[in-house]
PDB file of C-alpha atoms in Angstrom:
ATOM      1  CA  MET N 273      28.269   0.008 -13.922  1.00 95.00           C
ATOM      2  CA  ALA N 274      28.875   2.118 -10.790  1.00 96.00           C
ATOM      3  CA  LYS N 275      32.379   2.903 -12.238  1.00 97.00           C
ATOM      4  CA  ASP N 276      30.682   4.010 -15.463  1.00 97.00           C
ATOM      5  CA  ALA N 277      28.638   6.525 -13.447  1.00 97.00           C
ATOM      6  CA  ILE N 278      31.701   7.767 -11.688  1.00 97.00           C
ATOM      7  CA  ALA N 279      33.412   8.225 -15.111  1.00 98.00           C
ATOM      8  CA  LEU N 280      30.353  10.289 -16.109  1.00 97.00           C
ATOM      9  CA  LEU N 281      30.754  12.520 -12.997  1.00 97.00           C
ATOM     10  CA  ASP N 282      34.382  13.004 -14.112  1.00 97.00           C
ATOM     11  CA  HIS N 283      33.458  13.836 -17.626  1.00 98.00           C
ATOM     12  CA  LEU N 284      30.875  16.470 -16.496  1.00 97.00           C
ATOM     13  CA  GLY N 285      33.256  17.930 -14.044  1.00 97.00           C
ATOM     14  CA  TRP N 286      31.032  17.334 -11.096  1.00 97.00           C
ATOM     15  CA  ARG N 287      32.958  16.823  -7.896  1.00 97.00           C
ATOM     16  CA  LYS N 288      29.864  15.958  -5.918  1.00 97.00           C
ATOM     17  CA  ALA N 289      26.197  15.117  -6.670  1.00 97.00           C
ATOM     18  CA  HIS N 290      22.963  13.828  -5.273  1.00 98.00           C
ATOM     19  CA  ILE N 291      22.709  10.273  -6.318  1.00 98.00           C
ATOM     20  CA  PHE N 292      19.340   8.726  -7.013  1.00 97.00           C
ATOM     21  CA  GLY N 293      18.658   5.208  -8.401  1.00 97.00           C
ATOM     22  CA  HIS N 294      15.609   3.039  -8.981  1.00 97.00           C
ATOM     23  CA  SER N 295      15.562  -0.861  -8.809  1.00 95.00           C
ATOM     24  CA  MET N 296      18.809  -2.207 -10.286  1.00 95.00           C
ATOM     25  CA  GLY N 297      19.834   1.483 -10.707  1.00 96.00           C
ATOM     26  CA  ALA N 298      19.502   1.877  -6.836  1.00 97.00           C
ATOM     27  CA  MET N 299      21.918  -1.104  -6.469  1.00 97.00           C
ATOM     28  CA  ILE N 300      24.350   0.747  -8.706  1.00 97.00           C
ATOM     29  CA  ALA N 301      23.888   3.935  -6.793  1.00 98.00           C
ATOM     30  CA  CYS N 302      24.534   2.135  -3.600  1.00 97.00           C
ATOM     31  CA  LYS N 303      27.719   0.584  -4.964  1.00 97.00           C
ATOM     32  CA  LEU N 304      28.740   4.074  -6.256  1.00 98.00           C
ATOM     33  CA  ALA N 305      28.279   5.464  -2.772  1.00 98.00           C
ATOM     34  CA  ALA N 306      30.515   2.821  -1.359  1.00 97.00           C
ATOM     35  CA  LEU N 307      33.255   3.400  -3.961  1.00 97.00           C
ATOM     36  CA  VAL N 308      33.367   7.175  -3.646  1.00 98.00           C
ATOM     37  CA  PRO N 309      31.509   8.194  -0.542  1.00 97.00           C
ATOM     38  CA  ASP N 310      33.293  11.574  -0.516  1.00 97.00           C
ATOM     39  CA  ARG N 311      31.494  12.599  -3.798  1.00 98.00           C
ATOM     40  CA  VAL N 312      27.998  11.850  -2.639  1.00 98.00           C
ATOM     41  CA  LEU N 313      25.795  14.725  -1.312  1.00 98.00           C
ATOM     42  CA  SER N 314      22.814  12.505  -0.639  1.00 98.00           C
ATOM     43  CA  LEU N 315      21.655   9.039  -1.667  1.00 98.00           C
ATOM     44  CA  ALA N 316      18.162   8.044  -2.750  1.00 98.00           C
ATOM     45  CA  LEU N 317      17.410   4.306  -3.128  1.00 98.00           C
ATOM     46  CA  LEU N 318      14.071   3.647  -4.803  1.00 98.00           C
ATOM     47  CA  ASN N 319      12.548   0.137  -4.780  1.00 97.00           C
ATOM     48  CA  VAL N 320      15.877  -1.448  -3.919  1.00 96.00           C
ATOM     49  CA  THR N 321      17.016  -4.792  -2.351  1.00 95.00           C
ATOM     50  CA  GLY N 322      20.290  -6.089  -1.269  1.00 93.00           C
ATOM     51  CA  GLY N 323      20.797  -8.302  -4.232  1.00 93.00           C
ATOM     52  CA  GLY N 324      21.271 -12.036  -4.448  1.00 91.00           C
ATOM     53  CA  MET N 325      18.269 -14.033  -3.006  1.00 89.00           C
ATOM     54  CA  GLU N 326      16.636 -10.783  -2.182  1.00 91.00           C
ATOM     55  CA  CYS N 327      16.024 -10.078  -5.858  1.00 86.00           C
ATOM     56  CA  PHE N 328      13.491 -12.933  -6.119  1.00 82.00           C
ATOM     57  CA  PRO N 329       9.878 -11.642  -6.297  1.00 79.00           C
ATOM     58  CA  LYS N 330       7.226 -12.232  -3.726  1.00 75.00           C
ATOM     59  CA  PHE N 331       5.979 -15.854  -3.742  1.00 76.00           C
ATOM     60  CA  ASP N 332       2.229 -16.167  -4.399  1.00 77.00           C
ATOM     61  CA  ARG N 333      -0.148 -17.247  -7.218  1.00 81.00           C
ATOM     62  CA  GLN N 334       0.050 -13.808  -8.894  1.00 80.00           C
ATOM     63  CA  THR N 335       3.815 -13.851  -9.171  1.00 81.00           C
ATOM     64  CA  LEU N 336       3.823 -17.398 -10.543  1.00 83.00           C
ATOM     65  CA  SER N 337       1.330 -16.419 -13.172  1.00 85.00           C
ATOM     66  CA  ILE N 338       3.398 -13.244 -14.019  1.00 85.00           C
ATOM     67  CA  ALA N 339       6.681 -15.185 -14.205  1.00 84.00           C
ATOM     68  CA  TYR N 340       5.190 -17.840 -16.584  1.00 86.00           C
ATOM     69  CA  ARG N 341       3.643 -15.092 -18.849  1.00 88.00           C
ATOM     70  CA  PHE N 342       6.847 -13.097 -18.837  1.00 86.00           C
ATOM     71  CA  LEU N 343       8.943 -16.127 -19.999  1.00 84.00           C
ATOM     72  CA  LYS N 344       6.293 -16.857 -22.716  1.00 88.00           C
ATOM     73  CA  ALA N 345       5.899 -13.287 -23.911  1.00 89.00           C
ATOM     74  CA  LYS N 346       6.855 -13.031 -27.680  1.00 90.00           C
ATOM     75  CA  THR N 347       5.174  -9.815 -28.736  1.00 93.00           C
ATOM     76  CA  PRO N 348       5.035  -6.257 -27.519  1.00 94.00           C
ATOM     77  CA  GLU N 349       1.437  -6.700 -26.568  1.00 94.00           C
ATOM     78  CA  GLU N 350       2.175  -9.825 -24.400  1.00 93.00           C
ATOM     79  CA  ARG N 351       5.114  -8.192 -22.730  1.00 93.00           C
ATOM     80  CA  ALA N 352       3.291  -4.892 -22.069  1.00 94.00           C
ATOM     81  CA  ASP N 353       0.388  -6.751 -20.479  1.00 93.00           C
ATOM     82  CA  VAL N 354       2.911  -8.508 -17.984  1.00 92.00           C
ATOM     83  CA  ASP N 355       4.830  -5.208 -17.333  1.00 93.00           C
ATOM     84  CA  LEU N 356       1.740  -3.320 -16.217  1.00 94.00           C
ATOM     85  CA  GLU N 357       0.943  -5.900 -13.521  1.00 92.00           C
ATOM     86  CA  THR N 358       4.583  -5.812 -12.285  1.00 92.00           C
ATOM     87  CA  HIS N 359       4.976  -2.111 -12.263  1.00 95.00           C
ATOM     88  CA  TYR N 360       1.661  -0.868 -10.792  1.00 96.00           C
ATOM     89  CA  THR N 361      -1.052  -1.679  -8.351  1.00 95.00           C
ATOM     90  CA  LYS N 362      -4.367  -2.904  -9.564  1.00 94.00           C
ATOM     91  CA  GLU N 363      -6.074   0.244  -8.049  1.00 95.00           C
ATOM     92  CA  TYR N 364      -3.749   2.528  -9.959  1.00 96.00           C
ATOM     93  CA  LEU N 365      -4.451   0.670 -13.252  1.00 96.00           C
ATOM     94  CA  GLU N 366      -8.237   0.831 -12.759  1.00 95.00           C
ATOM     95  CA  GLU N 367      -8.384   4.571 -12.146  1.00 95.00           C
ATOM     96  CA  ASN N 368     -10.156   6.591 -14.750  1.00 94.00           C
ATOM     97  CA  VAL N 369      -8.077   8.893 -17.067  1.00 90.00           C
ATOM     98  CA  GLY N 370     -10.557  10.921 -19.024  1.00 88.00           C
ATOM     99  CA  THR N 371     -12.969   8.461 -20.771  1.00 91.00           C
ATOM    100  CA  SER N 372     -10.508   5.475 -20.487  1.00 93.00           C
ATOM    101  CA  LYS N 373      -8.977   3.336 -17.813  1.00 95.00           C
ATOM    102  CA  ARG N 374      -5.414   4.098 -16.870  1.00 95.00           C
ATOM    103  CA  ARG N 375      -4.575   0.436 -17.868  1.00 96.00           C
ATOM    104  CA  THR N 376      -5.636   1.092 -21.439  1.00 96.00           C
ATOM    105  CA  VAL N 377      -3.665   4.286 -21.712  1.00 95.00           C
ATOM    106  CA  LEU N 378      -0.439   2.806 -20.244  1.00 96.00           C
ATOM    107  CA  PHE N 379      -0.918  -0.382 -22.281  1.00 96.00           C
ATOM    108  CA  GLN N 380      -0.900   1.614 -25.553  1.00 95.00           C
ATOM    109  CA  GLN N 381       2.195   3.485 -24.415  1.00 95.00           C
ATOM    110  CA  TYR N 382       4.027   0.446 -23.304  1.00 95.00           C
ATOM    111  CA  VAL N 383       3.264  -1.349 -26.632  1.00 96.00           C
ATOM    112  CA  LYS N 384       4.527   1.723 -28.567  1.00 95.00           C
ATOM    113  CA  GLY N 385       7.663   1.913 -26.500  1.00 94.00           C
ATOM    114  CA  ILE N 386       8.435  -1.755 -26.688  1.00 93.00           C
ATOM    115  CA  SER N 387       7.757  -1.802 -30.511  1.00 94.00           C
ATOM    116  CA  ALA N 388      10.127   1.081 -31.028  1.00 92.00           C
ATOM    117  CA  THR N 389      13.091  -0.461 -29.038  1.00 90.00           C
ATOM    118  CA  GLY N 390      12.391  -4.037 -29.707  1.00 90.00           C
ATOM    119  CA  MET N 391      11.863  -6.850 -27.206  1.00 88.00           C
ATOM    120  CA  GLN N 392      14.592  -7.199 -24.571  1.00 85.00           C
ATOM    121  CA  SER N 393      17.005  -9.819 -25.847  1.00 87.00           C
ATOM    122  CA  ASN N 394      17.764 -13.038 -23.843  1.00 85.00           C
ATOM    123  CA  PHE N 395      21.394 -11.830 -23.519  1.00 89.00           C
ATOM    124  CA  GLY N 396      20.348  -8.536 -22.051  1.00 89.00           C
ATOM    125  CA  PHE N 397      17.924 -10.121 -19.562  1.00 87.00           C
ATOM    126  CA  GLU N 398      20.431 -12.566 -18.466  1.00 91.00           C
ATOM    127  CA  GLY N 399      22.968  -9.928 -17.936  1.00 91.00           C
ATOM    128  CA  GLN N 400      20.493  -7.843 -15.887  1.00 91.00           C
ATOM    129  CA  VAL N 401      19.674 -10.934 -13.785  1.00 90.00           C
ATOM    130  CA  TYR N 402      23.307 -11.689 -13.324  1.00 93.00           C
ATOM    131  CA  ALA N 403      24.148  -8.125 -12.155  1.00 93.00           C
ATOM    132  CA  CYS N 404      21.382  -8.255  -9.594  1.00 93.00           C
ATOM    133  CA  TRP N 405      22.111 -11.720  -8.483  1.00 92.00           C
ATOM    134  CA  THR N 406      25.881 -10.961  -7.925  1.00 93.00           C
ATOM    135  CA  HIS N 407      25.200  -7.546  -6.161  1.00 95.00           C
ATOM    136  CA  LYS N 408      26.120  -7.220  -2.556  1.00 94.00           C
ATOM    137  CA  ILE N 409      26.974  -4.498  -0.166  1.00 94.00           C
ATOM    138  CA  THR N 410      29.335  -5.720   2.466  1.00 95.00           C
ATOM    139  CA  GLN N 411      29.455  -4.487   6.094  1.00 95.00           C
ATOM    140  CA  THR N 412      32.648  -2.668   5.307  1.00 96.00           C
ATOM    141  CA  GLU N 413      30.964  -0.818   2.511  1.00 97.00           C
ATOM    142  CA  VAL N 414      27.971  -0.109   4.723  1.00 97.00           C
ATOM    143  CA  GLU N 415      30.398   1.501   7.340  1.00 97.00           C
ATOM    144  CA  LEU N 416      32.140   3.531   4.525  1.00 97.00           C
ATOM    145  CA  ILE N 417      28.768   4.955   3.398  1.00 97.00           C
ATOM    146  CA  LYS N 418      27.586   5.715   6.933  1.00 97.00           C
ATOM    147  CA  SER N 419      30.883   7.337   7.945  1.00 96.00           C
ATOM    148  CA  ALA N 420      30.621   9.810   5.012  1.00 96.00           C
ATOM    149  CA  GLY N 421      27.803  11.657   6.700  1.00 95.00           C
ATOM    150  CA  PHE N 422      25.329  12.169   3.985  1.00 97.00           C
ATOM    151  CA  PRO N 423      21.634  11.529   4.426  1.00 98.00           C
ATOM    152  CA  ILE N 424      20.020   8.528   2.704  1.00 98.00           C
ATOM    153  CA  ALA N 425      16.341   7.967   1.758  1.00 98.00           C
ATOM    154  CA  VAL N 426      15.024   4.454   1.069  1.00 98.00           C
ATOM    155  CA  ILE N 427      11.774   4.953  -0.839  1.00 98.00           C
ATOM    156  CA  HIS N 428       9.595   1.997  -1.538  1.00 97.00           C
ATOM    157  CA  GLY N 429       6.144   0.903  -2.744  1.00 96.00           C
ATOM    158  CA  ARG N 430       4.701  -1.439  -0.130  1.00 94.00           C
ATOM    159  CA  HIS N 431       2.868  -3.547  -2.833  1.00 94.00           C
ATOM    160  CA  ASP N 432       6.038  -4.001  -4.896  1.00 94.00           C
ATOM    161  CA  ILE N 433       6.101  -7.710  -5.895  1.00 90.00           C
ATOM    162  CA  ILE N 434       9.471  -7.457  -7.662  1.00 90.00           C
ATOM    163  CA  ALA N 435      11.612  -5.844  -4.891  1.00 93.00           C
ATOM    164  CA  GLN N 436       9.994  -6.692  -1.650  1.00 93.00           C
ATOM    165  CA  ILE N 437       9.730  -3.917   0.936  1.00 95.00           C
ATOM    166  CA  TYR N 438      10.960  -6.223   3.605  1.00 94.00           C
ATOM    167  CA  TYR N 439      14.433  -6.306   2.165  1.00 95.00           C
ATOM    168  CA  ALA N 440      14.458  -2.536   1.513  1.00 96.00           C
ATOM    169  CA  ARG N 441      13.653  -1.859   5.106  1.00 96.00           C
ATOM    170  CA  ARG N 442      16.473  -4.329   6.154  1.00 95.00           C
ATOM    171  CA  LEU N 443      18.904  -2.392   4.050  1.00 96.00           C
ATOM    172  CA  ALA N 444      17.648   0.852   5.536  1.00 97.00           C
ATOM    173  CA  GLU N 445      18.214  -0.597   9.015  1.00 96.00           C
ATOM    174  CA  ARG N 446      21.788  -1.483   8.127  1.00 96.00           C
ATOM    175  CA  LEU N 447      22.328   2.149   7.024  1.00 96.00           C
ATOM    176  CA  GLN N 448      20.979   3.837  10.098  1.00 94.00           C
ATOM    177  CA  PRO N 449      21.195   6.353  11.576  1.00 95.00           C
ATOM    178  CA  MET N 450      21.966   7.849   8.164  1.00 97.00           C
ATOM    179  CA  ALA N 451      18.826   6.402   6.517  1.00 97.00           C
ATOM    180  CA  ARG N 452      15.083   7.327   6.478  1.00 97.00           C
ATOM    181  CA  MET N 453      12.547   4.826   5.264  1.00 97.00           C
ATOM    182  CA  VAL N 454       9.718   6.227   3.098  1.00 97.00           C
ATOM    183  CA  ASP N 455       6.845   3.631   2.744  1.00 96.00           C
ATOM    184  CA  LEU N 456       4.280   4.531   0.236  1.00 97.00           C
ATOM    185  CA  HIS N 457       1.199   2.995  -1.334  1.00 96.00           C
ATOM    186  CA  GLY N 458       2.410   1.726  -4.608  1.00 96.00           C
ATOM    187  CA  ALA N 459       4.186  -1.022  -6.629  1.00 96.00           C
ATOM    188  CA  HIS N 460       7.626  -1.204  -8.292  1.00 96.00           C
ATOM    189  CA  LEU N 461       7.118   2.086 -10.127  1.00 96.00           C
ATOM    190  CA  VAL N 462       6.046   3.943  -7.033  1.00 96.00           C
ATOM    191  CA  SER N 463       7.589   7.056  -8.453  1.00 96.00           C
ATOM    192  CA  HIS N 464       4.875   7.019 -11.183  1.00 95.00           C
ATOM    193  CA  GLU N 465       1.985   6.115  -8.825  1.00 96.00           C
ATOM    194  CA  ARG N 466       2.883   8.548  -6.102  1.00 96.00           C
ATOM    195  CA  SER N 467       5.037  11.150  -7.935  1.00 96.00           C
ATOM    196  CA  GLU N 468       4.199  14.029  -5.681  1.00 97.00           C
ATOM    197  CA  GLU N 469       5.005  12.049  -2.477  1.00 97.00           C
ATOM    198  CA  VAL N 470       8.270  10.713  -4.059  1.00 98.00           C
ATOM    199  CA  ASN N 471       9.359  14.232  -5.304  1.00 97.00           C
ATOM    200  CA  GLN N 472       8.637  15.566  -1.860  1.00 98.00           C
ATOM    201  CA  ALA N 473      10.777  12.933  -0.304  1.00 98.00           C
ATOM    202  CA  LEU N 474      13.606  13.673  -2.694  1.00 98.00           C
ATOM    203  CA  LEU N 475      13.375  17.472  -1.929  1.00 98.00           C
ATOM    204  CA  ASP N 476      13.444  16.681   1.836  1.00 98.00           C
ATOM    205  CA  LEU N 477      16.524  14.614   1.246  1.00 98.00           C
ATOM    206  CA  ILE N 478      18.287  17.394  -0.633  1.00 98.00           C
ATOM    207  CA  GLU N 479      17.275  19.872   1.996  1.00 97.00           C
ATOM    208  CA  ALA N 480      18.580  17.659   4.799  1.00 97.00           C
ATOM    209  CA  SER N 481      21.842  17.451   2.928  1.00 97.00           C
ATOM    210  CA  GLU N 482      22.136  21.193   2.466  1.00 97.00           C
ATOM    211  CA  LEU N 483      21.358  21.896   6.117  1.00 96.00           C
ATOM    212  CA  LYS N 484      23.626  19.121   7.349  1.00 95.00           C
ATOM    213  CA  MET N 485      20.831  17.810   9.418  1.00 96.00           C
ATOM    214  CA  ASN N 486      21.675  15.732  12.482  1.00 95.00           C
ATOM    215  CA  PRO N 487      21.420  12.043  11.481  1.00 94.00           C
ATOM    216  CA  HIS N 488      19.259  11.207  14.599  1.00 92.00           C
ATOM    217  CA  ASP N 489      16.852  13.888  13.478  1.00 95.00           C
ATOM    218  CA  TRP N 490      16.756  12.578   9.933  1.00 96.00           C
ATOM    219  CA  CYS N 491      16.384   8.830  10.645  1.00 95.00           C
ATOM    220  CA  ASN N 492      12.897   7.635  11.356  1.00 94.00           C
ATOM    221  CA  LEU N 493      13.713   3.970  11.968  1.00 92.00           C
ATOM    222  CA  PRO N 494      13.530   2.271  15.418  1.00 88.00           C
ATOM    223  CA  LYS N 495      16.701   2.300  17.330  1.00 78.00           C
ATOM    224  CA  LYS N 496      18.977  -0.660  16.739  1.00 67.00           C
ATOM    225  CA  ASN N 497      18.666  -3.510  19.223  1.00 57.00           C
ATOM    226  CA  SER N 498      21.575  -5.265  20.930  1.00 47.00           C
ATOM    227  CA  TRP N 499      22.548  -8.715  19.797  1.00 47.00           C
ATOM    228  CA  ALA N 500      20.719 -10.323  22.726  1.00 47.00           C
ATOM    229  CA  GLU N 501      17.582  -8.215  22.082  1.00 49.00           C
ATOM    230  CA  LYS N 502      17.563  -9.257  18.433  1.00 52.00           C
ATOM    231  CA  LYS N 503      17.699 -12.941  19.342  1.00 51.00           C
ATOM    232  CA  VAL N 504      14.683 -12.584  21.695  1.00 51.00           C
ATOM    233  CA  LEU N 505      12.751 -10.580  18.991  1.00 49.00           C
ATOM    234  CA  ALA N 506      13.611 -13.205  16.379  1.00 49.00           C
ATOM    235  CA  PHE N 507      12.422 -15.939  18.699  1.00 48.00           C
ATOM    236  CA  LYS N 508       9.199 -14.078  19.409  1.00 48.00           C
ATOM    237  CA  THR N 509       8.615 -13.492  15.722  1.00 44.00           C
ATOM    238  CA  ASP N 510       9.247 -17.131  14.761  1.00 46.00           C
ATOM    239  CA  ILE N 511       6.576 -18.486  17.093  1.00 44.00           C
ATOM    240  CA  GLN N 512       3.948 -16.037  15.893  1.00 44.00           C
ATOM    241  CA  VAL N 513       1.475 -17.916  13.632  1.00 39.00           C
ATOM    242  CA  GLY N 514       1.640 -16.593  10.110  1.00 41.00           C
ATOM    243  CA  SER N 515       4.831 -14.597  10.580  1.00 40.00           C
ATOM    244  CA  ASN N 516       6.403 -13.519   7.367  1.00 45.00           C
ATOM    245  CA  VAL N 517       9.950 -14.053   8.557  1.00 46.00           C
ATOM    246  CA  SER N 518       9.650 -17.319  10.324  1.00 44.00           C
ATOM    247  CA  PHE N 519      11.465 -20.363   8.912  1.00 47.00           C
ATOM    248  CA  ILE N 520       8.406 -22.521   8.479  1.00 47.00           C
ATOM    249  CA  SER N 521       6.311 -19.821   6.746  1.00 44.00           C
ATOM    250  CA  ARG N 522       9.239 -19.039   4.427  1.00 54.00           C
ATOM    251  CA  LEU N 523      10.132 -22.621   3.462  1.00 54.00           C
ATOM    252  CA  PRO N 524       7.794 -22.670   0.365  1.00 53.00           C
ATOM    253  CA  GLU N 525       9.282 -19.462  -0.628  1.00 52.00           C
ATOM    254  CA  LYS N 526      12.783 -20.925  -0.388  1.00 54.00           C
ATOM    255  CA  LEU N 527      11.746 -24.037  -2.337  1.00 56.00           C
ATOM    256  CA  TYR N 528      10.181 -21.823  -5.055  1.00 54.00           C
ATOM    257  CA  LEU N 529      13.367 -19.834  -5.305  1.00 54.00           C
ATOM    258  CA  CYS N 530      15.416 -22.951  -5.745  1.00 54.00           C
ATOM    259  CA  LEU N 531      13.036 -24.235  -8.471  1.00 54.00           C
ATOM    260  CA  PHE N 532      13.071 -20.854 -10.198  1.00 54.00           C
ATOM    261  CA  TYR N 533      16.851 -20.769 -10.185  1.00 52.00           C
ATOM    262  CA  LEU N 534      17.139 -24.297 -11.429  1.00 51.00           C
ATOM    263  CA  PHE N 535      14.699 -23.519 -14.263  1.00 50.00           C
ATOM    264  CA  ASP N 536      16.884 -20.567 -15.232  1.00 52.00           C
ATOM    265  CA  LEU N 537      19.983 -22.708 -15.131  1.00 49.00           C
ATOM    266  CA  LEU N 538      18.593 -25.794 -16.880  1.00 48.00           C
ATOM    267  CA  VAL N 539      15.450 -25.225 -18.869  1.00 46.00           C
ATOM    268  CA  LEU N 540      16.158 -21.861 -20.619  1.00 51.00           C
ATOM    269  CA  PRO N 541      19.649 -22.977 -21.876  1.00 52.00           C
ATOM    270  CA  ILE N 542      18.093 -26.170 -23.191  1.00 50.00           C
ATOM    271  CA  GLU N 543      15.301 -24.255 -24.994  1.00 51.00           C
ATOM    272  CA  SER N 544      17.885 -21.855 -26.418  1.00 53.00           C
ATOM    273  CA  GLY N 545      20.063 -24.814 -27.566  1.00 56.00           C
ATOM    274  CA  ARG N 546      17.098 -26.403 -29.303  1.00 55.00           C
ATOM    275  CA  LYS N 547      16.457 -23.289 -31.212  1.00 54.00           C
ATOM    276  CA  LEU N 548      20.105 -22.972 -32.118  1.00 51.00           C
ATOM    277  CA  LEU N 549      20.266 -26.612 -33.305  1.00 54.00           C
ATOM    278  CA  GLY N 550      17.048 -26.076 -35.277  1.00 57.00           C
ATOM    279  CA  SER N 551      18.556 -23.187 -37.203  1.00 55.00           C
ATOM    280  CA  LEU N 552      21.765 -25.166 -38.174  1.00 54.00           C
ATOM    281  CA  LYS N 553      22.067 -26.804 -41.618  1.00 54.00           C
ATOM    282  CA  PRO N 554      23.770 -30.271 -41.913  1.00 54.00           C
ATOM    283  CA  VAL N 555      27.107 -30.189 -43.798  1.00 50.00           C
ATOM    284  CA  ARG N 556      28.567 -33.269 -45.315  1.00 51.00           C
ATOM    285  CA  VAL N 557      32.336 -33.445 -44.676  1.00 46.00           C
ATOM    286  CA  ARG N 558      34.610 -35.873 -46.598  1.00 49.00           C
ATOM    287  CA  SER N 559      37.445 -37.246 -44.457  1.00 45.00           C
ATOM    288  CA  SER N 560      39.938 -39.967 -44.578  1.00 45.00           C
ATOM    289  CA  PRO N 561      40.329 -42.572 -41.766  1.00 46.00           C
ATOM    290  CA  SER N 562      43.321 -40.764 -40.405  1.00 45.00           C
ATOM    291  CA  ASP N 563      41.335 -37.521 -40.129  1.00 43.00           C
ATOM    292  CA  VAL N 564      38.730 -39.196 -38.058  1.00 39.00           C
ATOM    293  CA  TYR N 565      41.238 -40.453 -35.574  1.00 39.00           C
ATOM    294  CA  GLN N 566      42.843 -36.992 -35.335  1.00 37.00           C
TER     295      GLN N 566
END
């Protein structure tokens, strides 16, 4: 998909461009930057993660409920109801828009859009999951991106339950001093919830590119620690009660991810197989004993 985007640049005759991507699109944008860093003027990664295990959503009761309803959704109305909760914060949905709640307005728009395009097929969903699951930016690719010298903005909603901000921040730290972290109040579609702040962050990024701003003036992340300092910090973090990154506190999350992955591998194919077998009609075949042995 990154190569498709590069082919589009070639078709348009654009030697260089500002590359912006959201969610899986941000993964594609990051890969594009690693493939042709000399063609990137700036890179904006909105609600991104590093792929693989980092793609799994936040582990809590709300996410489990959403995951169950997502898998069971069969109508545009059911899918729209789930999408709203994954895309926006509750506060945003409960705001008044004229005489209606924003939730009501968006729900109608989502149902209309899904009805027009049709529900996402299982094949499409599995392809999307596979693309995110296999995505990875190696350290070599990180160094290629950093050495190109263009500024990077990692923009994220701190209440995103699909792409957790912890992983976005970790990616930004890998890309420093070229990266700036923009942490906003919002969910997965933070560009909708906080459009003015996101647009300003993008304008700042483009301006930094045009002015060829010093990376150390652009970057707002803490300076990288040495290997020894990281070990001490990790130890201190692990012994804190309720730490989000300690092994003990993340053990339930790891178990949940394993169960979710096994469910995707085993249960969904079985259900699909049942539906396929149910649609088949029995056919009587006449054969001789020799045909059976063959």
